[in-house]
Amino acid sequence: MSTQIIEHIVLFKVKPNTDPSKIDSMLTGLNAIISLHQVLYLIADTLLRTQSSPFPFTHMLHTRYNSKDNQTAYSDHPSYVTVVTDFVKLICDDIMAIDWVPDSSIPRLPSGWP
């Protein structure tokens, strides 16, 4: 397995008038899968706003993996599939995923930076 950092962002458009407890359950479920060993970083939360987009996304998930193989294993993992099936698909009108490999030549903040 080759090591190459993969960044993954998913934007969610929650259906209007969704019970806030269902949104909380979705976010809690997504954030809980940080425990999977394939995941280097994970955060799911509410978006403050989106600009210049006809797609009013409301929430996001940002994850990081050290290989495409680990990203694939994560997306096939039963814990992830359960969250998507039991929460995400039931309350979201639209979902958009974006993956990229960061350019290692770009300076980064020091490790442990707040």
Tab-separated table of N, CA and C in Angstrom:
chain	number	residue	atom	x	y	z
A	1	MET	N	0.849	-1.184	0.000
A	1	MET	CA	0.000	0.000	0.000
A	1	MET	C	0.887	1.238	0.000
A	2	SER	N	0.679	2.113	-0.964
A	2	SER	CA	1.461	3.345	-1.027
A	2	SER	C	0.876	4.379	-0.071
A	3	THR	N	1.754	5.234	0.450
A	3	THR	CA	1.311	6.281	1.350
A	3	THR	C	1.244	7.590	0.572
A	4	GLN	N	0.033	8.127	0.492
A	4	GLN	CA	-0.197	9.409	-0.159
A	4	GLN	C	-1.432	10.004	0.500
A	5	ILE	N	-1.262	11.131	1.156
A	5	ILE	CA	-2.372	11.740	1.889
A	5	ILE	C	-3.528	12.038	0.935
A	6	ILE	N	-4.724	11.631	1.355
A	6	ILE	CA	-5.953	11.903	0.617
A	6	ILE	C	-6.846	12.757	1.512
A	7	GLU	N	-7.248	13.905	1.011
A	7	GLU	CA	-8.222	14.761	1.699
A	7	GLU	C	-9.590	14.485	1.079
A	8	HIS	N	-10.610	14.429	1.918
A	8	HIS	CA	-11.958	14.080	1.461
A	8	HIS	C	-12.942	15.012	2.156
A	9	ILE	N	-13.729	15.726	1.361
A	9	ILE	CA	-14.769	16.595	1.915
A	9	ILE	C	-16.097	16.174	1.319
A	10	VAL	N	-17.105	16.080	2.170
A	10	VAL	CA	-18.461	15.796	1.722
A	10	VAL	C	-19.343	16.942	2.203
A	11	LEU	N	-20.119	17.497	1.274
A	11	LEU	CA	-21.087	18.537	1.606
A	11	LEU	C	-22.477	17.912	1.590
A	12	PHE	N	-23.278	18.249	2.592
A	12	PHE	CA	-24.621	17.704	2.727
A	12	PHE	C	-25.640	18.840	2.688
A	13	LYS	N	-26.739	18.600	2.012
A	13	LYS	CA	-27.870	19.524	2.039
A	13	LYS	C	-28.996	18.808	2.784
A	14	VAL	N	-29.180	19.197	4.031
A	14	VAL	CA	-30.231	18.595	4.855
A	14	VAL	C	-31.581	19.138	4.400
A	15	LYS	N	-32.568	18.249	4.349
A	15	LYS	CA	-33.917	18.630	3.929
A	15	LYS	C	-34.471	19.711	4.860
A	16	PRO	N	-35.198	20.680	4.285
A	16	PRO	CA	-35.824	21.710	5.129
A	16	PRO	C	-36.762	21.071	6.151
A	17	ASN	N	-36.866	21.691	7.289
A	17	ASN	CA	-37.758	21.257	8.369
A	17	ASN	C	-37.393	19.904	8.978
A	18	THR	N	-36.146	19.481	8.789
A	18	THR	CA	-35.702	18.241	9.426
A	18	THR	C	-35.606	18.462	10.933
A	19	ASP	N	-36.086	17.508	11.678
A	19	ASP	CA	-36.014	17.568	13.146
A	19	ASP	C	-34.546	17.738	13.550
A	20	PRO	N	-34.228	18.772	14.345
A	20	PRO	CA	-32.835	18.999	14.760
A	20	PRO	C	-32.195	17.791	15.442
A	21	SER	N	-32.969	16.963	16.111
A	21	SER	CA	-32.389	15.780	16.762
A	21	SER	C	-31.865	14.783	15.723
A	22	LYS	N	-32.494	14.737	14.551
A	22	LYS	CA	-32.011	13.851	13.489
A	22	LYS	C	-30.705	14.376	12.898
A	23	ILE	N	-30.594	15.696	12.801
A	23	ILE	CA	-29.341	16.301	12.335
A	23	ILE	C	-28.233	16.029	13.346
A	24	ASP	N	-28.535	16.211	14.620
A	24	ASP	CA	-27.555	15.926	15.675
A	24	ASP	C	-27.111	14.468	15.623
A	25	SER	N	-28.056	13.559	15.385
A	25	SER	CA	-27.718	12.133	15.301
A	25	SER	C	-26.796	11.863	14.116
A	26	MET	N	-27.056	12.524	12.978
A	26	MET	CA	-26.193	12.356	11.816
A	26	MET	C	-24.774	12.832	12.135
A	27	LEU	N	-24.659	14.028	12.711
A	27	LEU	CA	-23.337	14.573	13.025
A	27	LEU	C	-22.619	13.732	14.076
A	28	THR	N	-23.344	13.282	15.087
A	28	THR	CA	-22.745	12.427	16.118
A	28	THR	C	-22.241	11.124	15.503
A	29	GLY	N	-23.057	10.538	14.639
A	29	GLY	CA	-22.658	9.295	13.982
A	29	GLY	C	-21.441	9.484	13.093
A	30	LEU	N	-21.427	10.561	12.318
A	30	LEU	CA	-20.271	10.825	11.464
A	30	LEU	C	-19.014	11.075	12.289
A	31	ASN	N	-19.125	11.887	13.337
A	31	ASN	CA	-17.953	12.187	14.167
A	31	ASN	C	-17.442	10.961	14.924
A	32	ALA	N	-18.310	10.014	15.203
A	32	ALA	CA	-17.902	8.808	15.947
A	32	ALA	C	-16.985	7.906	15.122
A	33	ILE	N	-17.051	8.027	13.807
A	33	ILE	CA	-16.238	7.113	13.007
A	33	ILE	C	-14.767	7.541	12.917
A	34	ILE	N	-14.399	8.564	13.687
A	34	ILE	CA	-12.985	8.895	13.841
A	34	ILE	C	-12.235	7.714	14.468
A	35	SER	N	-12.975	6.852	15.153
A	35	SER	CA	-12.351	5.711	15.827
A	35	SER	C	-11.821	4.655	14.850
A	36	LEU	N	-12.224	4.705	13.591
A	36	LEU	CA	-11.719	3.732	12.621
A	36	LEU	C	-10.243	3.988	12.361
A	37	HIS	N	-9.440	2.938	12.383
A	37	HIS	CA	-7.987	3.110	12.266
A	37	HIS	C	-7.554	3.689	10.920
A	38	GLN	N	-8.401	3.624	9.901
A	38	GLN	CA	-8.034	4.166	8.598
A	38	GLN	C	-8.039	5.696	8.576
A	39	VAL	N	-8.712	6.317	9.531
A	39	VAL	CA	-8.939	7.758	9.524
A	39	VAL	C	-7.838	8.489	10.293
A	40	LEU	N	-7.173	9.433	9.634
A	40	LEU	CA	-6.173	10.267	10.302
A	40	LEU	C	-6.803	11.497	10.945
A	41	TYR	N	-7.856	12.001	10.329
A	41	TYR	CA	-8.521	13.223	10.796
A	41	TYR	C	-9.970	13.149	10.362
A	42	LEU	N	-10.875	13.631	11.208
A	42	LEU	CA	-12.292	13.665	10.850
A	42	LEU	C	-12.999	14.728	11.659
A	43	ILE	N	-13.824	15.500	10.975
A	43	ILE	CA	-14.737	16.438	11.640
A	43	ILE	C	-15.978	16.565	10.776
A	44	ALA	N	-17.125	16.528	11.416
A	44	ALA	CA	-18.406	16.780	10.752
A	44	ALA	C	-19.107	17.869	11.538
A	45	ASP	N	-19.663	18.873	10.821
A	45	ASP	CA	-20.284	19.986	11.529
A	45	ASP	C	-21.200	20.762	10.589
A	46	THR	N	-21.844	21.760	11.164
A	46	THR	CA	-22.737	22.642	10.434
A	46	THR	C	-21.924	23.714	9.714
A	47	LEU	N	-22.308	24.024	8.475
A	47	LEU	CA	-21.670	25.112	7.748
A	47	LEU	C	-22.251	26.440	8.227
A	48	LEU	N	-21.420	27.442	8.308
A	48	LEU	CA	-21.903	28.768	8.667
A	48	LEU	C	-22.656	29.398	7.510
A	49	ARG	N	-22.087	29.277	6.310
A	49	ARG	CA	-22.751	29.806	5.120
A	49	ARG	C	-22.026	29.307	3.887
A	50	THR	N	-22.726	29.339	2.781
A	50	THR	CA	-22.101	29.074	1.495
A	50	THR	C	-22.379	30.274	0.612
A	51	GLN	N	-21.436	30.608	-0.224
A	51	GLN	CA	-21.597	31.746	-1.131
A	51	GLN	C	-21.441	31.272	-2.565
A	52	SER	N	-22.072	32.006	-3.461
A	52	SER	CA	-21.907	31.800	-4.903
A	52	SER	C	-22.197	30.370	-5.319
A	53	SER	N	-23.208	29.783	-4.746
A	53	SER	CA	-23.558	28.432	-5.123
A	53	SER	C	-25.067	28.277	-5.178
A	54	PRO	N	-25.560	27.662	-6.240
A	54	PRO	CA	-26.997	27.399	-6.299
A	54	PRO	C	-27.389	26.217	-5.400
A	55	PHE	N	-26.392	25.551	-4.819
A	55	PHE	CA	-26.629	24.407	-3.953
A	55	PHE	C	-26.439	24.824	-2.498
A	56	PRO	N	-27.499	25.009	-1.767
A	56	PRO	CA	-27.363	25.487	-0.377
A	56	PRO	C	-27.007	24.355	0.591
A	57	PHE	N	-25.746	23.948	0.560
A	57	PHE	CA	-25.303	22.895	1.477
A	57	PHE	C	-25.331	23.417	2.901
A	58	THR	N	-25.662	22.545	3.828
A	58	THR	CA	-25.863	22.939	5.215
A	58	THR	C	-24.836	22.357	6.181
A	59	HIS	N	-24.211	21.239	5.821
A	59	HIS	CA	-23.293	20.533	6.718
A	59	HIS	C	-22.130	19.968	5.911
A	60	MET	N	-21.049	19.625	6.609
A	60	MET	CA	-19.882	19.080	5.928
A	60	MET	C	-19.185	18.026	6.770
A	61	LEU	N	-18.439	17.189	6.061
A	61	LEU	CA	-17.563	16.188	6.667
A	61	LEU	C	-16.203	16.363	6.014
A	62	HIS	N	-15.151	16.454	6.825
A	62	HIS	CA	-13.789	16.533	6.300
A	62	HIS	C	-13.012	15.395	6.927
A	63	THR	N	-12.435	14.543	6.070
A	63	THR	CA	-11.624	13.431	6.562
A	63	THR	C	-10.290	13.415	5.843
A	64	ARG	N	-9.341	12.706	6.445
A	64	ARG	CA	-7.984	12.588	5.865
A	64	ARG	C	-7.528	11.141	6.064
A	65	TYR	N	-6.860	10.626	5.028
A	65	TYR	CA	-6.356	9.246	5.036
A	65	TYR	C	-4.925	9.254	4.523
A	66	ASN	N	-4.153	8.233	4.886
A	66	ASN	CA	-2.774	8.198	4.399
A	66	ASN	C	-2.627	7.384	3.121
A	67	SER	N	-3.754	6.914	2.557
A	67	SER	CA	-3.711	6.224	1.269
A	67	SER	C	-5.115	6.094	0.703
A	68	LYS	N	-5.184	5.894	-0.587
A	68	LYS	CA	-6.472	5.643	-1.247
A	68	LYS	C	-7.070	4.326	-0.735
A	69	ASP	N	-6.203	3.349	-0.457
A	69	ASP	CA	-6.676	2.067	0.086
A	69	ASP	C	-7.395	2.267	1.422
A	70	ASN	N	-6.835	3.127	2.289
A	70	ASN	CA	-7.481	3.388	3.575
A	70	ASN	C	-8.798	4.132	3.396
A	71	GLN	N	-8.861	5.036	2.430
A	71	GLN	CA	-10.117	5.730	2.169
A	71	GLN	C	-11.180	4.738	1.690
A	72	THR	N	-10.797	3.837	0.824
A	72	THR	CA	-11.734	2.822	0.328
A	72	THR	C	-12.189	1.907	1.466
A	73	ALA	N	-11.262	1.491	2.309
A	73	ALA	CA	-11.624	0.630	3.446
A	73	ALA	C	-12.587	1.353	4.383
A	74	TYR	N	-12.365	2.637	4.602
A	74	TYR	CA	-13.260	3.446	5.436
A	74	TYR	C	-14.657	3.484	4.825
A	75	SER	N	-14.749	3.771	3.534
A	75	SER	CA	-16.061	3.923	2.908
A	75	SER	C	-16.811	2.597	2.798
A	76	ASP	N	-16.093	1.482	2.898
A	76	ASP	CA	-16.728	0.159	2.892
A	76	ASP	C	-16.993	-0.376	4.299
A	77	HIS	N	-16.476	0.302	5.322
A	77	HIS	CA	-16.584	-0.191	6.701
A	77	HIS	C	-18.044	-0.163	7.159
A	78	PRO	N	-18.501	-1.211	7.837
A	78	PRO	CA	-19.892	-1.275	8.305
A	78	PRO	C	-20.315	-0.092	9.176
A	79	SER	N	-19.419	0.466	9.972
A	79	SER	CA	-19.779	1.620	10.807
A	79	SER	C	-20.120	2.828	9.952
A	80	TYR	N	-19.343	3.054	8.910
A	80	TYR	CA	-19.605	4.162	8.003
A	80	TYR	C	-20.898	3.917	7.215
A	81	VAL	N	-21.044	2.721	6.683
A	81	VAL	CA	-22.232	2.383	5.893
A	81	VAL	C	-23.498	2.542	6.735
A	82	THR	N	-23.447	2.163	7.994
A	82	THR	CA	-24.605	2.299	8.892
A	82	THR	C	-24.983	3.759	9.083
A	83	VAL	N	-24.002	4.624	9.315
A	83	VAL	CA	-24.287	6.053	9.496
A	83	VAL	C	-24.934	6.626	8.230
A	84	VAL	N	-24.374	6.286	7.084
A	84	VAL	CA	-24.923	6.797	5.826
A	84	VAL	C	-26.345	6.287	5.611
A	85	THR	N	-26.561	5.012	5.830
A	85	THR	CA	-27.877	4.409	5.603
A	85	THR	C	-28.909	4.876	6.621
A	86	ASP	N	-28.535	4.897	7.896
A	86	ASP	CA	-29.496	5.187	8.965
A	86	ASP	C	-29.743	6.679	9.199
A	87	PHE	N	-28.819	7.529	8.778
A	87	PHE	CA	-28.958	8.957	9.063
A	87	PHE	C	-28.873	9.827	7.810
A	88	VAL	N	-27.736	9.774	7.131
A	88	VAL	CA	-27.473	10.698	6.025
A	88	VAL	C	-28.530	10.587	4.922
A	89	LYS	N	-28.737	9.398	4.411
A	89	LYS	CA	-29.652	9.233	3.281
A	89	LYS	C	-31.093	9.581	3.636
A	90	LEU	N	-31.445	9.476	4.904
A	90	LEU	CA	-32.820	9.756	5.313
A	90	LEU	C	-33.132	11.248	5.411
A	91	ILE	N	-32.104	12.079	5.645
A	91	ILE	CA	-32.400	13.496	5.887
A	91	ILE	C	-31.756	14.453	4.883
A	92	CYS	N	-30.996	13.930	3.924
A	92	CYS	CA	-30.307	14.811	2.976
A	92	CYS	C	-30.944	14.777	1.593
A	93	ASP	N	-31.098	15.986	1.018
A	93	ASP	CA	-31.589	16.130	-0.350
A	93	ASP	C	-30.464	16.004	-1.373
A	94	ASP	N	-29.256	16.401	-0.980
A	94	ASP	CA	-28.142	16.410	-1.919
A	94	ASP	C	-26.849	16.188	-1.151
A	95	ILE	N	-25.898	15.547	-1.823
A	95	ILE	CA	-24.584	15.269	-1.242
A	95	ILE	C	-23.553	15.457	-2.350
A	96	MET	N	-22.448	16.124	-2.021
A	96	MET	CA	-21.360	16.291	-2.983
A	96	MET	C	-20.045	15.942	-2.287
A	97	ALA	N	-19.263	15.054	-2.894
A	97	ALA	CA	-17.975	14.650	-2.337
A	97	ALA	C	-16.842	15.158	-3.207
A	98	ILE	N	-15.754	15.549	-2.556
A	98	ILE	CA	-14.569	16.073	-3.225
A	98	ILE	C	-13.351	15.390	-2.595
A	99	ASP	N	-12.485	14.834	-3.426
A	99	ASP	CA	-11.233	14.228	-2.962
A	99	ASP	C	-10.075	14.927	-3.658
A	100	TRP	N	-8.969	15.058	-2.947
A	100	TRP	CA	-7.770	15.598	-3.567
A	100	TRP	C	-6.539	15.135	-2.824
A	101	VAL	N	-5.414	15.206	-3.528
A	101	VAL	CA	-4.107	14.906	-2.951
A	101	VAL	C	-3.407	16.241	-2.780
A	102	PRO	N	-3.110	16.632	-1.538
A	102	PRO	CA	-2.455	17.924	-1.323
A	102	PRO	C	-1.046	17.945	-1.916
A	103	ASP	N	-0.678	19.085	-2.429
A	103	ASP	CA	0.650	19.292	-2.984
A	103	ASP	C	1.637	19.362	-1.826
A	104	SER	N	2.550	18.425	-1.773
A	104	SER	CA	3.497	18.366	-0.643
A	104	SER	C	4.511	19.501	-0.663
A	105	SER	N	4.587	20.245	-1.761
A	105	SER	CA	5.553	21.349	-1.824
A	105	SER	C	5.011	22.640	-1.188
A	106	ILE	N	3.716	22.667	-0.882
A	106	ILE	CA	3.115	23.850	-0.272
A	106	ILE	C	3.395	23.826	1.223
A	107	PRO	N	3.913	24.912	1.774
A	107	PRO	CA	4.196	24.955	3.220
A	107	PRO	C	2.922	24.736	4.027
A	108	ARG	N	3.038	24.005	5.111
A	108	ARG	CA	1.916	23.704	5.999
A	108	ARG	C	2.179	24.301	7.378
A	109	LEU	N	1.101	24.459	8.144
A	109	LEU	CA	1.264	24.883	9.528
A	109	LEU	C	2.009	23.811	10.302
A	110	PRO	N	2.763	24.197	11.306
A	110	PRO	CA	3.503	23.216	12.099
A	110	PRO	C	2.547	22.228	12.767
A	111	SER	N	3.014	21.020	12.964
A	111	SER	CA	2.232	19.994	13.661
A	111	SER	C	1.850	20.499	15.042
A	112	GLY	N	0.616	20.277	15.428
A	112	GLY	CA	0.148	20.717	16.740
A	112	GLY	C	-0.338	22.156	16.762
A	113	TRP	N	-0.303	22.828	15.614
A	113	TRP	CA	-0.775	24.209	15.535
A	113	TRP	C	-2.260	24.259	15.883
A	114	PRO	N	-2.669	25.224	16.711
A	114	PRO	CA	-4.088	25.271	17.116
A	114	PRO	C	-5.036	25.526	15.981
